Short mmCIF file of C-alpha atoms in Angstrom, two decimals:
data_model
loop_
_atom_site.label_atom_id
_atom_site.label_comp_id
_atom_site.label_asym_id
_atom_site.label_seq_id
_atom_site.Cartn_x
_atom_site.Cartn_y
_atom_site.Cartn_z
CA MET A 29 104.40 101.56 121.65
CA VAL A 30 106.00 101.80 118.23
CA PRO A 31 108.19 98.68 117.89
CA ALA A 32 111.64 98.72 116.32
CA SER A 33 110.27 96.41 113.60
CA ALA A 34 108.32 99.38 112.16
CA ILE A 35 111.65 100.71 110.81
CA GLY A 36 112.83 98.02 108.40
CA VAL A 37 115.49 98.08 105.69
CA HIS A 38 117.27 95.99 103.06
CA ILE A 39 121.04 95.72 103.49
CA GLU A 40 123.37 95.06 100.60
CA GLY A 41 125.96 92.46 101.56
CA VAL A 42 124.36 91.24 104.78
CA GLN A 43 124.96 87.70 103.50
CA GLY A 44 128.66 88.51 103.85
CA GLY A 45 128.36 90.17 107.25
CA ARG A 46 127.85 93.85 106.27
CA TRP A 47 125.80 96.07 108.57
CA PRO A 48 125.06 99.82 108.50
CA GLY A 49 126.19 102.28 111.12
CA TRP A 50 122.71 103.45 112.09
CA PRO A 51 119.79 101.83 113.97
CA VAL A 52 118.03 98.97 112.18
CA GLY A 53 114.76 97.64 113.56
CA GLY A 54 114.01 94.96 110.97
CA ILE A 55 115.49 93.46 107.83
CA ARG A 56 113.98 91.99 104.67
CA LEU A 57 116.16 89.45 102.91
CA TRP A 58 115.91 89.99 99.17
CA ASP A 59 118.69 90.70 96.66
CA ASN A 60 121.06 89.04 99.13
CA GLY A 61 121.79 85.70 97.49
CA THR A 62 119.11 84.16 99.72
CA SER A 63 116.40 83.35 97.17
CA TRP A 64 115.25 79.81 96.38
CA ASN A 65 117.55 79.39 93.38
CA SER A 66 120.55 80.34 95.55
CA VAL A 67 119.59 78.17 98.51
CA GLN A 68 118.73 75.07 96.44
CA PRO A 69 120.93 75.01 93.31
CA ALA A 70 119.93 71.41 92.50
CA ALA A 71 117.17 69.02 93.51
CA GLY A 72 117.92 67.73 96.99
CA VAL A 73 120.98 69.98 97.36
CA PHE A 74 120.92 72.92 99.78
CA ASP A 75 123.52 75.65 100.22
CA TRP A 76 122.68 77.50 103.43
CA SER A 77 125.92 79.50 103.66
CA GLN A 78 124.67 82.95 102.61
CA LEU A 79 121.32 82.69 104.38
CA ASP A 80 123.02 81.42 107.55
CA THR A 81 125.38 84.41 107.54
CA ALA A 82 122.59 86.91 106.85
CA VAL A 83 120.45 85.60 109.71
CA ALA A 84 123.39 85.37 112.12
CA THR A 85 124.50 88.91 111.24
CA ALA A 86 121.04 90.34 111.97
CA GLU A 87 120.83 88.39 115.23
CA SER A 88 124.26 89.65 116.31
CA GLN A 89 122.90 93.20 115.98
CA GLY A 90 119.91 92.45 118.20
CA VAL A 91 117.37 92.52 115.37
CA ASP A 92 114.27 90.47 116.15
CA ASP A 93 112.43 91.06 112.85
CA ILE A 94 113.98 88.98 110.06
CA THR A 95 111.76 88.60 107.00
CA LEU A 96 112.76 86.23 104.18
CA VAL A 97 111.25 86.43 100.70
CA LEU A 98 110.40 82.96 99.40
CA ALA A 99 110.83 83.40 95.65
CA GLY A 100 113.11 82.73 92.70
CA THR A 101 112.41 79.30 91.24
CA PRO A 102 115.62 77.36 90.45
CA GLU A 103 116.09 76.51 86.79
CA TRP A 104 115.91 72.79 87.56
CA ALA A 105 112.41 73.25 89.07
CA ALA A 106 111.01 75.81 86.59
CA THR A 107 108.18 75.27 84.13
CA THR A 108 109.63 77.86 81.75
CA VAL A 109 113.08 79.42 81.59
CA SER A 110 113.46 82.98 80.35
CA PRO A 111 116.66 85.05 80.25
CA GLY A 112 114.67 88.05 81.50
CA ASP A 113 113.76 86.37 84.78
CA TYR A 114 115.14 87.89 87.98
CA PRO A 115 117.46 87.04 89.64
CA ALA A 116 118.28 84.22 87.16
CA PRO A 117 116.69 82.35 84.23
CA GLY A 118 113.70 80.36 85.45
CA ALA A 119 113.27 82.42 88.62
CA ALA A 120 109.95 83.97 87.55
CA SER A 121 108.40 80.62 86.63
CA PRO A 122 105.88 78.59 88.59
CA PRO A 123 107.51 75.32 89.69
CA ARG A 124 106.81 72.31 87.48
CA ASP A 125 106.07 70.23 90.55
CA ARG A 126 104.60 71.87 93.64
CA THR A 127 106.24 69.22 95.79
CA ALA A 128 109.57 70.90 95.02
CA TRP A 129 108.10 74.13 96.40
CA THR A 130 106.72 72.60 99.58
CA ASP A 131 109.96 70.68 100.21
CA TYR A 132 111.93 73.92 99.91
CA VAL A 133 109.60 75.89 102.19
CA ALA A 134 109.53 73.10 104.77
CA ALA A 135 113.33 72.89 104.81
CA VAL A 136 113.77 76.63 105.28
CA ALA A 137 111.10 76.94 107.96
CA ALA A 138 112.49 73.99 109.92
CA ARG A 139 116.09 75.22 109.77
CA TYR A 140 115.27 78.76 110.90
CA ALA A 141 112.38 78.10 113.27
CA GLY A 142 112.39 80.76 115.97
CA ARG A 143 114.96 82.84 114.05
CA ILE A 144 113.38 83.99 110.79
CA THR A 145 110.22 85.64 112.06
CA ALA A 146 108.30 86.20 108.81
CA TYR A 147 108.13 84.74 105.31
CA GLU A 148 106.88 86.76 102.35
CA VAL A 149 105.65 84.53 99.54
CA TRP A 150 107.09 86.10 96.37
CA ASN A 151 108.29 89.49 95.28
CA GLU A 152 106.35 91.86 92.99
CA MET A 153 103.94 89.30 91.61
CA ASN A 154 102.60 91.75 89.02
CA LEU A 155 105.92 92.14 87.17
CA ARG A 156 106.82 89.42 84.68
CA ALA A 157 110.51 89.59 85.53
CA PHE A 158 109.58 88.22 88.96
CA TRP A 159 106.46 86.09 88.29
CA ASN A 160 105.10 84.90 84.94
CA GLY A 161 102.43 82.57 86.28
CA THR A 162 98.87 83.56 87.15
CA PRO A 163 97.76 85.25 90.36
CA GLU A 164 95.69 82.14 91.10
CA GLU A 165 98.73 79.88 90.82
CA LEU A 166 100.62 82.13 93.21
CA ALA A 167 97.73 82.12 95.70
CA ALA A 168 97.88 78.32 95.64
CA LEU A 169 101.63 78.44 96.38
CA THR A 170 100.94 80.94 99.16
CA ARG A 171 98.53 78.56 100.86
CA LEU A 172 100.90 75.61 100.49
CA ALA A 173 103.72 77.67 101.99
CA ALA A 174 101.53 78.74 104.91
CA VAL A 175 100.79 75.10 105.77
CA GLU A 176 104.49 74.16 105.79
CA ILE A 177 105.61 77.25 107.72
CA ARG A 178 103.01 76.79 110.43
CA LYS A 179 103.92 73.13 110.82
CA ALA A 180 107.58 73.96 111.37
CA ASP A 181 107.21 77.29 113.21
CA PRO A 182 103.73 78.28 114.41
CA GLU A 183 105.01 81.66 115.62
CA ALA A 184 106.34 82.76 112.23
CA LEU A 185 104.25 85.18 110.18
CA VAL A 186 103.14 84.43 106.63
CA VAL A 187 103.02 87.47 104.33
CA GLY A 188 101.29 87.54 100.97
CA ALA A 189 103.14 88.32 97.75
CA SER A 190 104.10 91.95 97.26
CA ALA A 191 102.93 94.00 94.30
CA GLY A 192 104.59 97.05 92.76
CA MET A 193 101.88 99.69 92.68
CA ARG A 194 103.06 102.10 90.01
CA THR A 195 102.34 99.84 87.02
CA ASP A 196 99.11 99.23 85.14
CA ALA A 197 99.56 95.50 85.80
CA TYR A 198 98.94 96.14 89.49
CA ARG A 199 95.36 97.24 88.82
CA VAL A 200 94.54 93.91 87.15
CA LEU A 201 96.74 91.32 88.79
CA TYR A 202 96.82 92.28 92.47
CA PRO A 203 93.01 92.31 92.89
CA ARG A 204 92.96 88.86 91.27
CA TYR A 205 95.58 87.65 93.74
CA LEU A 206 93.55 89.04 96.64
CA ALA A 207 90.41 87.34 95.31
CA ALA A 208 92.28 84.05 95.06
CA LEU A 209 93.51 84.41 98.64
CA ALA A 210 89.92 85.06 99.72
CA GLU A 211 88.85 81.80 98.04
CA ARG A 212 91.49 80.05 100.17
CA ASP A 213 90.21 81.68 103.38
CA TRP A 214 93.05 84.20 103.61
CA PRO A 215 95.94 81.89 104.62
CA VAL A 216 98.26 84.82 105.50
CA ASP A 217 98.92 87.07 108.48
CA ALA A 218 99.74 90.17 106.44
CA LEU A 219 99.47 91.58 102.93
CA SER A 220 102.23 93.55 101.24
CA VAL A 221 102.70 96.19 98.56
CA HIS A 222 105.55 98.29 97.20
CA THR A 223 104.65 101.97 97.14
CA TYR A 224 107.42 103.29 94.90
CA PRO A 225 105.93 106.34 93.18
CA ALA A 226 106.90 107.32 89.64
CA ALA A 227 110.38 108.84 89.32
CA GLY A 228 109.12 112.39 89.79
CA GLY A 229 106.88 111.38 92.67
CA THR A 230 107.05 112.61 96.26
CA PRO A 231 105.93 111.22 99.63
CA ALA A 232 102.56 112.88 98.90
CA ASP A 233 102.28 110.68 95.80
CA ARG A 234 103.15 107.66 97.93
CA VAL A 235 100.22 108.56 100.20
CA LYS A 236 97.91 108.24 97.19
CA LEU A 237 99.26 104.75 96.55
CA ILE A 238 98.74 103.81 100.21
CA ARG A 239 95.13 104.94 100.01
CA ARG A 240 94.68 102.92 96.81
CA ALA A 241 96.09 99.79 98.43
CA LEU A 242 93.83 100.14 101.46
CA THR A 243 90.80 100.63 99.18
CA ASP A 244 91.67 97.54 97.12
CA ILE A 245 92.21 95.41 100.21
CA ARG A 246 88.88 96.49 101.69
CA ALA A 247 87.13 95.83 98.37
CA ALA A 248 88.53 92.29 98.40
CA GLY A 249 86.90 91.67 101.78
CA ALA A 250 90.16 91.05 103.64
CA PRO A 251 89.59 90.41 107.35
CA GLU A 252 90.63 93.16 109.77
CA ARG A 253 93.16 90.82 111.40
CA LEU A 254 95.44 91.14 108.35
CA ALA A 255 98.20 93.71 108.70
CA LEU A 256 99.53 95.68 105.74
CA TRP A 257 103.29 95.87 105.13
CA ASP A 258 105.20 98.04 102.65
CA THR A 259 108.16 95.82 101.89
CA GLU A 260 110.05 98.10 99.46
CA ILE A 261 110.17 101.86 99.13
CA ASN A 262 112.48 104.53 97.71
CA TYR A 263 112.02 107.46 95.35
CA GLY A 264 113.34 108.67 92.01
CA LEU A 265 113.45 105.27 90.27
CA ALA A 266 113.08 105.47 86.51
CA GLY A 267 109.78 104.41 84.91
CA PRO A 268 107.17 103.22 84.44
CA LEU A 269 106.79 105.61 81.46
CA PRO A 270 109.78 106.09 79.11
CA GLU A 271 109.90 109.81 79.84
CA ASP A 272 109.93 109.14 83.57
CA THR A 273 113.70 109.35 84.07
CA HIS A 274 115.71 108.74 87.21
CA ARG A 275 115.85 111.57 89.75
CA ASP A 276 118.36 112.15 92.56
CA ILE A 277 116.99 113.39 95.89
CA THR A 278 119.77 114.74 98.08
CA GLY A 279 120.56 116.87 101.11
CA SER A 280 117.96 117.75 103.72
CA LYS A 281 115.18 116.76 101.32
CA ALA A 282 116.48 113.17 101.31
CA ALA A 283 116.55 113.08 105.12
CA GLY A 284 113.07 114.55 105.33
CA TRP A 285 111.56 112.16 102.80
CA VAL A 286 113.02 109.12 104.56
CA THR A 287 111.69 110.31 107.91
CA ARG A 288 108.29 111.17 106.49
CA THR A 289 107.97 107.80 104.75
CA TYR A 290 107.93 105.94 108.07
CA LEU A 291 105.69 108.56 109.69
CA ASP A 292 103.15 108.19 106.87
CA SER A 293 103.25 104.42 107.34
CA LEU A 294 102.36 104.85 111.01
CA ARG A 295 99.71 107.40 110.07
CA PHE A 296 97.93 104.92 107.79
CA GLY A 297 98.41 101.84 109.94
CA ILE A 298 101.13 100.15 107.87
CA GLU A 299 102.70 97.80 110.38
CA ARG A 300 106.17 97.41 108.83
CA THR A 301 108.05 99.36 106.19
CA TYR A 302 111.34 98.28 104.59
CA TRP A 303 113.56 100.88 102.92
CA TYR A 304 115.33 99.72 99.76
CA ILE A 305 118.36 99.54 100.11
CA GLN A 306 121.29 100.40 102.39
CA THR A 307 124.48 100.16 100.35
CA ALA A 308 128.17 100.69 100.92
CA ALA A 309 128.32 103.14 98.00
CA PRO A 310 125.78 105.05 95.91
CA TYR A 311 123.47 102.78 93.92
CA SER A 312 122.48 104.49 90.66
CA LEU A 313 119.01 102.89 90.50
CA LEU A 314 117.88 104.78 93.61
CA GLY A 315 116.95 108.40 94.10
CA ILE A 316 117.78 108.46 97.82
CA GLN A 317 120.99 106.86 99.04
CA THR A 318 121.32 105.54 102.58
CA ASP A 319 125.00 104.68 102.67
CA ASP A 320 126.58 105.53 106.02
CA GLY A 321 126.96 109.27 106.52
CA SER A 322 124.46 110.26 103.83
CA PRO A 323 121.48 112.56 104.51
CA GLY A 324 119.21 109.57 103.80
CA ALA A 325 120.93 107.61 106.56
CA ARG A 326 120.53 110.63 108.84
CA GLY A 327 116.80 110.57 108.15
CA MET A 328 116.73 106.91 109.16
CA GLU A 329 118.47 107.72 112.46
CA THR A 330 116.07 110.59 113.05
CA VAL A 331 112.86 108.66 112.58
CA SER A 332 114.14 105.83 114.77
CA ASP A 333 114.93 108.35 117.51
CA TRP A 334 111.54 110.02 117.19
CA VAL A 335 109.22 107.02 117.15
CA VAL A 336 110.74 103.75 118.37
CA GLY A 337 109.53 103.08 121.91
CA ALA A 338 107.11 106.01 121.84
CA ARG A 339 103.35 105.82 122.02
CA TRP A 340 101.77 106.78 118.69
CA GLU A 341 98.69 108.86 119.47
CA GLY A 342 97.36 109.55 116.00
CA CYS A 343 97.29 112.36 113.48
CA ASP A 344 95.12 115.26 112.39
CA THR A 345 94.95 116.81 108.94
CA ASN A 346 93.90 120.42 108.43
CA SER A 347 94.01 121.24 104.74
CA ARG A 348 97.64 120.39 103.84
CA LEU A 349 98.97 120.44 107.40
CA VAL A 350 99.50 117.03 109.01
CA THR A 351 100.25 116.87 112.74
CA CYS A 352 100.90 113.66 114.67
CA ARG A 353 101.40 113.16 118.40
CA LEU A 354 103.92 110.98 120.25
CA SER A 355 104.52 110.49 123.95
CA ARG A 356 107.02 108.66 126.11
CA GLU A 357 107.92 108.80 129.81
CA GLY A 358 106.34 112.16 130.41
CA GLU A 359 107.60 113.76 127.17
CA VAL A 360 105.07 114.77 124.54
CA SER A 361 105.99 115.69 120.98
CA THR A 362 104.16 116.93 117.90
CA VAL A 363 105.43 116.10 114.43
CA ALA A 364 104.29 118.35 111.57
CA TRP A 365 104.67 118.48 107.80
CA ALA A 366 102.75 119.53 104.69
CA ASP A 367 101.09 116.87 102.56
CA GLY A 368 102.01 118.64 99.32
CA GLY A 369 103.21 122.25 99.04
CA THR A 370 103.64 124.17 102.28
CA ALA A 371 101.49 124.79 105.34
CA THR A 372 101.52 127.01 108.42
CA PHE A 373 102.15 125.29 111.75
CA GLU A 374 101.46 127.11 115.00
CA ILE A 375 103.99 126.21 117.68
CA PRO A 376 102.20 124.87 120.80
CA GLN A 377 102.40 126.96 123.97
CA GLU A 378 104.33 124.26 125.86
CA ALA A 379 107.03 123.92 123.18
CA VAL A 380 110.68 124.01 124.20
CA GLU A 381 112.52 123.14 120.97
CA LEU A 382 112.01 122.30 117.30
CA CYS A 383 114.12 119.68 115.48
CA THR A 384 114.44 118.84 111.81
CA ALA A 385 114.89 115.48 110.08
CA MET A 386 118.62 116.30 109.80
CA GLY A 387 118.76 116.30 113.60
CA ARG A 388 119.22 120.05 113.95
CA CYS A 389 117.42 121.48 117.00
CA ALA A 390 116.80 125.03 118.18
CA ALA A 391 114.77 126.85 120.82
CA VAL A 392 111.38 127.96 119.57
CA GLU A 393 108.92 130.65 120.59
CA PRO A 394 105.57 129.22 121.78
CA GLY A 395 102.65 130.55 119.78
CA SER A 396 104.78 131.55 116.81
CA ARG A 397 104.02 130.28 113.31
CA VAL A 398 106.40 128.47 111.00
CA GLN A 399 106.10 127.27 107.44
CA VAL A 400 106.54 123.55 106.96
CA ALA A 401 106.90 121.59 103.72
CA GLY A 402 107.26 117.89 102.93
CA SER A 403 110.11 117.35 105.41
CA PRO A 404 108.76 116.81 108.93
CA VAL A 405 109.76 118.76 112.01
CA ILE A 406 109.23 117.70 115.59
CA VAL A 407 108.35 120.01 118.46
CA ARG A 408 109.05 118.73 121.96
CA LEU A 409 106.68 119.94 124.66
CA GLN A 410 107.37 120.58 128.34
CA LEU A 411 104.59 119.21 130.53
#
């Protein structure tokens, strides 16, 4: 069965009690005032207020998957302090003393044992704004964190540092990080990447990044037990090239791309995917908005309705046409879309209705042919 945790998001303001008006299966805590420098503003001093509220808010909504990013070195613990560090000067630095790191991780894991279910060790390790140490140093911190987390909460998952895939630095630094994890006998339960395509990219371009990540992970000799998570995704973000300017994706296309993103993750075996970011108002960095009532939010509702609690029975690809099968309690459905361009989809003989990512449904003629593009449709079959 597809668990609710397959449909993860980031939520702006969750540390103050905000929550969206659509189904949330999992949450990743980042950009919420919950990083190391916020939690521990001085040596020996902890401020749990924002992290406590974020965790309690998710729990009050019945969310079982709460993932915290362990990152953001406080200035007092940093080796180097740069004004370009995110989210504050010093945050991208390796700690001067690794004991400060292990004390922080141990304190967090003990306080939230049985509540925070996964810890991701660092965000976008290949971007200097987030990490200016070496991949090998970060692998060492990853192993140290794993030891402390498993002491305090053996059930919690340890997730390797994420890497943003659309930069040249990914090609050099992430394989080095994987190699360093291999030297430490893979002390994690999952690996993570961020599959943001370039600003003009589509879900089909994201698929290419997924394939690249899987190839790199196999090349590093990662054991099959390790899951792959995509812990940030959206479209239309500016960069990495100067001419690659921000794009807005709106209307039914936004709904379709959100829905397809999670379907592609299931198709390629990505265990958890976290959309960035649900906001109360449009956020100009992002191409697809998921504020309540937006088409992007509608796509989130749609994919949750289609897949959560259903049995995922795999996909077939015929030229550009992708079809995937789902079943639950006697109902069988086929989801179809084109992986680039358009494709012809023949409606199965048992079909009773066809629905779009915007939630619009209509009766359909069995055996007829329809053109599909990058936005998925689902056909429900009568057994």
